[in-house]
Amino acid sequence: MHVLVLGGDGFCGWPTALYLSDRGNDVTIIDNLSRRAIDIELEVESLTPIRPLSERLRVWKETSGRQIEFINLDLATEYDRLVDVLTRLRPDAIVHFAEQRAAPYSMRTPRTKRYTIDNNARSTHNLLAAMVATGTDAALVHLGTMGVYGYGWSGSAPIPEGYLTVKVPTPDGDLEREILHPANPGSVYHLTKTIDQLMFAFYAANDQLRITDLHQGIVWGTQTPQTIRDERLVNRFDYDGDYGTVLNRFLMQAAIGHPLTVHGTGGQTRAFIHIRDTVRCVEIALLNPPAAGSKPMVFNQVTETYRVRDLAKLVSNLTGVPVANLPNPRREDEENDLVVRNDRFLALGLEPTTLSEGLLDECTHVAARYRDRVDLGKIVCRSVWRAGMATAEDLLTELPDESRPVAEPAAAN
Amino acid sequence: MHVLVLGGDGFCGWPTALYLSDRGNDVTIIDNLSRRAIDIELEVESLTPIRPLSERLRVWKETSGRQIEFINLDLATEYDRLVDVLTRLRPDAIVHFAEQRAAPYSMRTPRTKRYTIDNNARSTHNLLAAMVATGTDAALVHLGTMGVYGYGWSGSAPIPEGYLTVKVPTPDGDLEREILHPANPGSVYHLTKTIDQLMFAFYAANDQLRITDLHQGIVWGTQTPQTIRDERLVNRFDYDGDYGTVLNRFLMQAAIGHPLTVHGTGGQTRAFIHIRDTVRCVEIALLNPPAAGSKPMVFNQVTETYRVRDLAKLVSNLTGVPVANLPNPRREDEENDLVVRNDRFLALGLEPTTLSEGLLDECTHVAARYRDRVDLGKIVCRSVWRAGMATAEDLLTELPDESRPVAEPAAAN
């Protein structure tokens, strides 16, 4: 089928585009290269040396024999061009990754808060409006976030996949109602994904669009079977305080001997998924869209949950690098439990990549290999949730030499 | 106190600005005059001849001796100027009416859908971000809508004021949780108000902004004790298919002898409030803000509920004008019940203006007086919720003469 991958140059979008192409689909990437522009703004780079998109696509064609088209288009501001694209390409499916996706960046300044709302809300809504206007009957798969649910909200009940059955007291007794899980976003970024949900619900009901929302956990890992085929296809690896996700940050920190930066007590329990599983989940979702007229289908795109301090301990044990507890720049509970349902993807055949099998591999092959590219001034988180909150000083100002072994298996006992 | 009225040139904003000024507050209106621009776009005018804002303000000063400042500013696109205004004026309170407020307009075309989302989401978020950035500790009162709740969702339970207590099943038994009432918006316009709610919840929690959301019913009436003091202060009266609200449309239709346009069976039950009560409610809300750190306070700003066909019958009985059942351009239930809690405003002293006392007055003084200004081609609703839905032809092409009495009391038996 013909699939548009919106945001196909990003951390999840790029490996998804390659995977879907490799699986025999015709893939068109739509991206405005904003993620690369934000790298420039933050004066940081992916730990892995990513290539310009046109080079990536050329190498992919050489490697796989398959062509991926690229259209440089800003979803938030170029609605008319989007309409032209949908009219011309008549895609069978659309994967929508085209949003600003870092919570710390979304809280950094008034400008980045506003950019995150403006960009994400308008991109999603322009897409929905354009699909209706052009009669595009494509399955739409959107990357949401586990963060829409909040943490610790529902006691011992597992977080359901999108919808919660509640009892509403009425004069005639309790009424059972299935509701969209109440929104408890922890940042402006997460807020945008709760806004997306409302837009999806409306357009699914009013215009019978077929929409799937993937509430993804924290992605870790870098490479997929496709991105690993040539170094010029390598995926992004963000390690900085704004865009780096917690486990990848630990892996990079371990690789250079930087203390593992845990915010607060590290009692936050979070859900995780490997990038290899992300791309598989997207394909499963594309192949199993809801029926027209149904409410949006929601999958929880997670495979494991860990407490952040346990993750840090795991990496510390494997590598001998100590843990540093830093002030938490976020407003969140210090400790929470988390039980998440992910029955749907498992029922549809997902075989999860677990931390225990994938961790070391990732650590040695990626983080250690590119350790010299690290900017030590970008590791500590500096984006705070409210003005005046404390942040830490840089913990390292000079890259240690490579004499100390990294990811030494002996430490794993 | 010093109050900013955002959208202070509009149907609710203008009488609110005058009322608050009359009550001794220093009022500054912020408006981009977008409502007047949309009149030009739709080629329609307020039934009442509204004056340019600077003239309105000059007349208000002559009449009341009180000065209202005006700043022409687009909240959605002029963030930096908004920051300057907040920094300079340090308001004690902000009333936020500055949103596109017509459901039919919001469904009219892809452009108006996009404008409604872009304008409303960005205006609200820019305001919140600017308040945080400038440390503006003002009570914020926002005009929401009853439409966020949907109709008929909660069976025989009255619609609560914003928050619903539900039972969440868990392995350890039912957990009682107070949630924001699930969102069931019926148009892109209503969708924006559900988006606003999520933004308010986040900024109240993260930044301790003090926010009140007024879920208002359908406003009827035109004049307040302030707007009636001079004809040049007259409020808007929209009768067209996009911006006219149902009861005012019936009153205007009755005044010219046009059949009363009921959509579908008219079985829709809706909540109503007179514009005189709107302005009082806003003042009550301003004087009773939530504490910093509290979640947004929600009032249901309604005083009566009526089924649309019963309203039409009431007006028909009063005036002798027949009812016409037209195809419904909206996607909504044909029939619904509606019971709404409005305890908060009543407890705080609101004395509602009821239809039975205000109706005739409104009808004779406004609708009949300006009947010659009506454009008969603008009465039937043409904005449909989904492409291809049926609409009616114009029911009148020529204004009947004034020989037939309008709002004849004898017909009221």
CSV table of N, CA and C in Angstrom, one decimal, chain A residues 79 107 110 113-114 117-118 122 125-126 129 132-133 153-157 164-172 174-175 177 179 182-183 185-188 191 194-195 198-199 202-203 205-208 331 385-386, chain B residues 79 107 110 113-114 117-118 122 125-126 129 132-133 153-157 164-172 174-175 177 179 182-183 185-188 191 194-195 198-199 202-203 205-208 331 385-386:
chain,number,residue,atom,x,y,z
A,79,TYR,N,-1.2,24.2,4.5
A,79,TYR,CA,-2.4,23.4,4.3
A,79,TYR,C,-2.7,23.2,2.9
A,107,MET,N,8.6,22.9,27.7
A,107,MET,CA,8.5,23.7,28.9
A,107,MET,C,9.6,24.7,29.1
A,110,PRO,N,8.6,30.5,27.0
A,110,PRO,CA,7.3,30.8,26.5
A,110,PRO,C,7.2,30.5,24.9
A,113,LYS,N,6.9,26.7,24.4
A,113,LYS,CA,5.5,26.3,24.8
A,113,LYS,C,4.6,26.6,23.7
A,114,ARG,N,4.7,27.8,23.2
A,114,ARG,CA,3.8,28.2,22.2
A,114,ARG,C,4.0,27.5,20.8
A,117,ILE,N,2.4,24.0,21.2
A,117,ILE,CA,0.9,24.0,21.0
A,117,ILE,C,0.6,24.3,19.5
A,118,ASP,N,1.1,25.4,19.0
A,118,ASP,CA,0.8,25.9,17.7
A,118,ASP,C,1.1,24.8,16.7
A,122,ARG,N,-2.1,22.5,15.3
A,122,ARG,CA,-2.4,22.9,13.9
A,122,ARG,C,-2.0,21.7,12.9
A,125,HIS,N,-4.7,19.1,13.2
A,125,HIS,CA,-6.0,19.5,12.7
A,125,HIS,C,-6.0,19.8,11.2
A,126,ASN,N,-4.9,20.3,10.7
A,126,ASN,CA,-4.8,20.5,9.2
A,126,ASN,C,-4.9,19.2,8.5
A,129,ALA,N,-8.6,18.0,8.7
A,129,ALA,CA,-9.4,18.9,7.8
A,129,ALA,C,-9.1,18.5,6.3
A,132,VAL,N,-10.7,15.2,5.2
A,132,VAL,CA,-12.1,15.4,5.0
A,132,VAL,C,-12.3,16.1,3.7
A,133,ALA,N,-11.6,17.2,3.5
A,133,ALA,CA,-11.8,18.1,2.3
A,133,ALA,C,-11.5,17.3,1.0
A,153,TRP,N,-3.1,7.5,38.7
A,153,TRP,CA,-4.4,8.1,38.8
A,153,TRP,C,-5.5,7.0,39.2
A,154,SER,N,-5.3,5.8,38.7
A,154,SER,CA,-6.3,4.8,38.8
A,154,SER,C,-6.0,3.7,39.8
A,155,GLY,N,-5.2,4.1,40.8
A,155,GLY,CA,-5.0,3.1,41.9
A,155,GLY,C,-4.4,1.8,41.3
A,156,SER,N,-4.9,0.7,41.8
A,156,SER,CA,-4.4,-0.6,41.4
A,156,SER,C,-4.9,-1.1,40.0
A,157,ALA,N,-5.8,-0.3,39.4
A,157,ALA,CA,-6.4,-0.7,38.1
A,157,ALA,C,-5.3,-0.5,37.0
A,164,LEU,N,-11.9,4.0,29.3
A,164,LEU,CA,-12.1,3.5,30.7
A,164,LEU,C,-13.6,3.4,30.9
A,165,THR,N,-14.0,2.3,31.5
A,165,THR,CA,-15.4,2.1,31.8
A,165,THR,C,-15.6,2.6,33.3
A,166,VAL,N,-16.5,3.5,33.4
A,166,VAL,CA,-16.8,4.1,34.8
A,166,VAL,C,-18.3,4.0,35.0
A,167,LYS,N,-18.6,4.1,36.3
A,167,LYS,CA,-20.0,4.2,36.7
A,167,LYS,C,-20.4,5.6,37.1
A,168,VAL,N,-21.4,6.1,36.4
A,168,VAL,CA,-21.9,7.5,36.7
A,168,VAL,C,-23.1,7.4,37.5
A,169,PRO,N,-23.1,7.9,38.7
A,169,PRO,CA,-24.3,7.9,39.6
A,169,PRO,C,-25.4,8.7,39.0
A,170,THR,N,-26.6,8.2,39.0
A,170,THR,CA,-27.8,8.9,38.5
A,170,THR,C,-28.9,8.6,39.5
A,171,PRO,N,-30.0,9.4,39.4
A,171,PRO,CA,-31.1,9.2,40.3
A,171,PRO,C,-31.7,7.8,40.1
A,172,ASP,N,-31.4,7.2,38.9
A,172,ASP,CA,-32.0,5.9,38.6
A,172,ASP,C,-30.9,4.8,38.8
A,174,ASP,N,-26.6,3.6,39.1
A,174,ASP,CA,-25.3,3.8,38.3
A,174,ASP,C,-25.5,3.5,36.8
A,175,LEU,N,-24.9,4.4,36.0
A,175,LEU,CA,-25.0,4.3,34.6
A,175,LEU,C,-23.6,3.9,34.2
A,177,ARG,N,-20.6,3.8,31.7
A,177,ARG,CA,-20.2,4.6,30.5
A,177,ARG,C,-18.7,4.3,30.1
A,179,ILE,N,-15.6,5.9,28.7
A,179,ILE,CA,-15.1,7.3,28.4
A,179,ILE,C,-13.7,7.2,28.0
A,182,PRO,N,-9.6,9.9,31.4
A,182,PRO,CA,-9.3,11.3,31.7
A,182,PRO,C,-7.9,11.7,31.5
A,183,ALA,N,-7.7,12.9,31.0
A,183,ALA,CA,-6.4,13.4,30.6
A,183,ALA,C,-5.7,14.0,31.8
A,185,PRO,N,-2.1,15.4,31.6
A,185,PRO,CA,-0.8,15.6,31.0
A,185,PRO,C,0.2,16.3,31.9
A,186,GLY,N,1.4,15.9,31.8
A,186,GLY,CA,2.4,16.4,32.7
A,186,GLY,C,3.3,17.5,32.1
A,187,SER,N,3.0,17.9,30.9
A,187,SER,CA,3.8,19.0,30.3
A,187,SER,C,3.0,19.5,29.1
A,188,VAL,N,3.4,20.7,28.5
A,188,VAL,CA,2.7,21.2,27.4
A,188,VAL,C,2.8,20.2,26.2
A,191,LEU,N,0.2,17.7,26.9
A,191,LEU,CA,-1.1,18.4,26.7
A,191,LEU,C,-1.5,18.4,25.2
A,194,THR,N,-3.2,15.2,24.4
A,194,THR,CA,-4.6,15.1,24.9
A,194,THR,C,-5.5,15.9,24.0
A,195,ILE,N,-5.0,17.0,23.5
A,195,ILE,CA,-5.8,17.8,22.5
A,195,ILE,C,-6.0,17.0,21.2
A,198,LEU,N,-8.9,14.7,21.5
A,198,LEU,CA,-10.2,15.3,21.3
A,198,LEU,C,-10.6,15.5,19.8
A,199,MET,N,-9.5,15.9,19.1
A,199,MET,CA,-9.8,16.2,17.7
A,199,MET,C,-10.1,14.8,17.0
A,202,PHE,N,-13.6,13.7,17.6
A,202,PHE,CA,-14.6,14.5,16.9
A,202,PHE,C,-14.7,14.1,15.4
A,203,TYR,N,-13.5,14.1,14.8
A,203,TYR,CA,-13.5,13.8,13.3
A,203,TYR,C,-13.8,12.3,13.0
A,205,ALA,N,-16.2,10.7,14.7
A,205,ALA,CA,-17.6,10.7,14.8
A,205,ALA,C,-18.3,11.5,13.7
A,206,ASN,N,-17.8,12.7,13.4
A,206,ASN,CA,-18.5,13.6,12.5
A,206,ASN,C,-18.2,13.2,11.0
A,207,ASP,N,-17.0,12.7,10.7
A,207,ASP,CA,-16.6,12.5,9.3
A,207,ASP,C,-16.2,11.1,9.0
A,208,GLN,N,-16.3,10.2,10.1
A,208,GLN,CA,-16.0,8.8,9.9
A,208,GLN,C,-14.6,8.5,9.4
A,331,ARG,N,7.5,18.9,37.4
A,331,ARG,CA,6.5,18.8,38.4
A,331,ARG,C,5.8,17.5,38.2
A,385,TRP,N,10.0,23.1,34.8
A,385,TRP,CA,8.6,23.2,34.6
A,385,TRP,C,8.0,24.5,35.1
A,386,ARG,N,8.7,25.1,36.0
A,386,ARG,CA,8.2,26.4,36.5
A,386,ARG,C,9.4,27.3,36.8
B,79,TYR,N,1.6,37.8,20.2
B,79,TYR,CA,2.0,37.4,21.6
B,79,TYR,C,2.9,38.5,22.3
B,107,MET,N,-18.1,25.0,11.0
B,107,MET,CA,-18.3,23.8,10.1
B,107,MET,C,-18.4,24.2,8.7
B,110,PRO,N,-13.4,24.1,5.1
B,110,PRO,CA,-12.1,23.7,5.7
B,110,PRO,C,-11.4,25.0,6.2
B,113,LYS,N,-13.1,25.9,9.5
B,113,LYS,CA,-12.7,25.0,10.6
B,113,LYS,C,-11.3,25.3,11.1
B,114,ARG,N,-10.4,25.5,10.2
B,114,ARG,CA,-9.0,25.7,10.5
B,114,ARG,C,-8.8,27.0,11.3
B,117,ILE,N,-10.0,26.5,15.0
B,117,ILE,CA,-9.0,25.8,15.8
B,117,ILE,C,-7.8,26.7,16.0
B,118,ASP,N,-7.3,27.2,14.9
B,118,ASP,CA,-6.0,28.0,15.0
B,118,ASP,C,-6.2,29.2,15.9
B,122,ARG,N,-4.8,29.0,19.9
B,122,ARG,CA,-3.7,29.9,20.0
B,122,ARG,C,-4.0,31.0,20.9
B,125,HIS,N,-4.0,29.8,24.5
B,125,HIS,CA,-2.7,29.4,25.0
B,125,HIS,C,-1.7,30.6,25.1
B,126,ASN,N,-1.8,31.5,24.1
B,126,ASN,CA,-0.9,32.6,24.2
B,126,ASN,C,-1.2,33.4,25.5
B,129,ALA,N,0.2,31.4,28.5
B,129,ALA,CA,1.7,31.5,28.4
B,129,ALA,C,2.2,32.9,28.8
B,132,VAL,N,1.8,33.5,32.6
B,132,VAL,CA,2.9,32.9,33.3
B,132,VAL,C,4.2,33.7,33.1
B,133,ALA,N,4.5,34.0,31.9
B,133,ALA,CA,5.8,34.7,31.6
B,133,ALA,C,5.9,36.1,32.3
B,153,TRP,N,-25.9,12.6,27.6
B,153,TRP,CA,-24.8,11.6,27.9
B,153,TRP,C,-25.0,10.9,29.2
B,154,SER,N,-25.6,11.7,30.2
B,154,SER,CA,-25.6,11.2,31.6
B,154,SER,C,-26.9,10.8,32.0
B,155,GLY,N,-27.8,10.4,31.1
B,155,GLY,CA,-29.1,9.8,31.5
B,155,GLY,C,-29.9,10.8,32.3
B,156,SER,N,-30.4,10.4,33.4
B,156,SER,CA,-31.3,11.2,34.3
B,156,SER,C,-30.5,12.1,35.2
B,157,ALA,N,-29.1,11.9,35.2
B,157,ALA,CA,-28.3,12.7,36.1
B,157,ALA,C,-28.2,14.2,35.6
B,164,LEU,N,-17.4,15.7,37.3
B,164,LEU,CA,-18.3,14.6,37.5
B,164,LEU,C,-17.6,13.6,38.4
B,165,THR,N,-18.3,13.2,39.4
B,165,THR,CA,-17.8,12.1,40.3
B,165,THR,C,-18.2,10.8,39.7
B,166,VAL,N,-17.2,9.9,39.4
B,166,VAL,CA,-17.5,8.6,38.9
B,166,VAL,C,-16.8,7.6,39.7
B,167,LYS,N,-17.2,6.3,39.5
B,167,LYS,CA,-16.6,5.2,40.2
B,167,LYS,C,-15.7,4.4,39.1
B,168,VAL,N,-14.5,4.2,39.5
B,168,VAL,CA,-13.6,3.5,38.6
B,168,VAL,C,-13.3,2.1,39.2
B,169,PRO,N,-13.7,1.1,38.5
B,169,PRO,CA,-13.5,-0.3,39.0
B,169,PRO,C,-12.0,-0.6,39.1
B,170,THR,N,-11.6,-1.1,40.2
B,170,THR,CA,-10.2,-1.6,40.4
B,170,THR,C,-10.2,-2.9,41.1
B,171,PRO,N,-9.1,-3.7,41.0
B,171,PRO,CA,-9.1,-4.9,41.8
B,171,PRO,C,-9.4,-4.8,43.2
B,172,ASP,N,-9.2,-3.6,43.8
B,172,ASP,CA,-9.5,-3.4,45.2
B,172,ASP,C,-10.8,-2.7,45.4
B,174,ASP,N,-14.3,-0.3,43.9
B,174,ASP,CA,-14.5,0.9,43.1
B,174,ASP,C,-13.7,2.1,43.8
B,175,LEU,N,-13.1,2.9,42.9
B,175,LEU,CA,-12.3,4.1,43.3
B,175,LEU,C,-13.2,5.3,42.9
B,177,ARG,N,-13.6,9.0,41.8
B,177,ARG,CA,-12.7,10.0,41.3
B,177,ARG,C,-13.5,11.1,40.7
B,179,ILE,N,-13.7,13.7,38.0
B,179,ILE,CA,-13.1,14.0,36.7
B,179,ILE,C,-13.7,15.2,36.0
B,182,PRO,N,-16.6,14.3,30.8
B,182,PRO,CA,-16.1,13.9,29.5
B,182,PRO,C,-16.6,14.8,28.4
B,183,ALA,N,-15.7,15.1,27.5
B,183,ALA,CA,-16.0,16.0,26.4
B,183,ALA,C,-16.8,15.4,25.3
B,185,PRO,N,-18.1,17.3,22.2
B,185,PRO,CA,-18.3,18.5,21.4
B,185,PRO,C,-19.1,18.1,20.2
B,186,GLY,N,-20.0,19.0,19.8
B,186,GLY,CA,-20.8,18.8,18.6
B,186,GLY,C,-20.4,19.5,17.4
B,187,SER,N,-19.3,20.3,17.4
B,187,SER,CA,-18.8,21.0,16.3
B,187,SER,C,-17.4,21.4,16.5
B,188,VAL,N,-16.7,21.9,15.5
B,188,VAL,CA,-15.3,22.3,15.7
B,188,VAL,C,-15.2,23.4,16.7
B,191,LEU,N,-15.5,21.9,20.0
B,191,LEU,CA,-14.2,21.2,20.2
B,191,LEU,C,-13.2,22.2,20.8
B,194,THR,N,-13.5,22.5,24.4
B,194,THR,CA,-13.0,21.3,25.2
B,194,THR,C,-11.4,21.3,25.2
B,195,ILE,N,-10.8,21.9,24.2
B,195,ILE,CA,-9.4,22.0,24.2
B,195,ILE,C,-9.0,23.1,25.2
B,198,LEU,N,-8.7,21.7,28.7
B,198,LEU,CA,-7.5,20.9,29.0
B,198,LEU,C,-6.3,21.9,29.3
B,199,MET,N,-6.2,23.0,28.5
B,199,MET,CA,-5.2,23.9,28.8
B,199,MET,C,-5.3,24.6,30.1
B,202,PHE,N,-4.2,22.2,32.9
B,202,PHE,CA,-2.7,22.1,33.0
B,202,PHE,C,-2.1,23.4,33.6
B,203,TYR,N,-2.5,24.5,33.1
B,203,TYR,CA,-1.9,25.8,33.7
B,203,TYR,C,-2.3,26.1,35.1
B,205,ALA,N,-2.7,23.7,37.3
B,205,ALA,CA,-1.9,22.8,38.1
B,205,ALA,C,-0.4,23.2,38.1
B,206,ASN,N,0.1,23.5,36.9
B,206,ASN,CA,1.5,23.7,36.8
B,206,ASN,C,1.9,25.1,37.3
B,207,ASP,N,1.1,26.1,37.0
B,207,ASP,CA,1.5,27.4,37.2
B,207,ASP,C,0.6,28.2,38.2
B,208,GLN,N,-0.3,27.5,38.8
B,208,GLN,CA,-1.2,28.1,39.8
B,208,GLN,C,-2.0,29.3,39.3
B,331,ARG,N,-25.1,17.5,12.8
B,331,ARG,CA,-25.2,16.1,13.2
B,331,ARG,C,-25.4,16.1,14.7
B,385,TRP,N,-22.8,20.2,8.5
B,385,TRP,CA,-21.8,19.5,9.3
B,385,TRP,C,-21.0,18.5,8.5
B,386,ARG,N,-21.5,18.0,7.4
B,386,ARG,CA,-20.8,17.1,6.6
B,386,ARG,C,-21.2,17.4,5.1
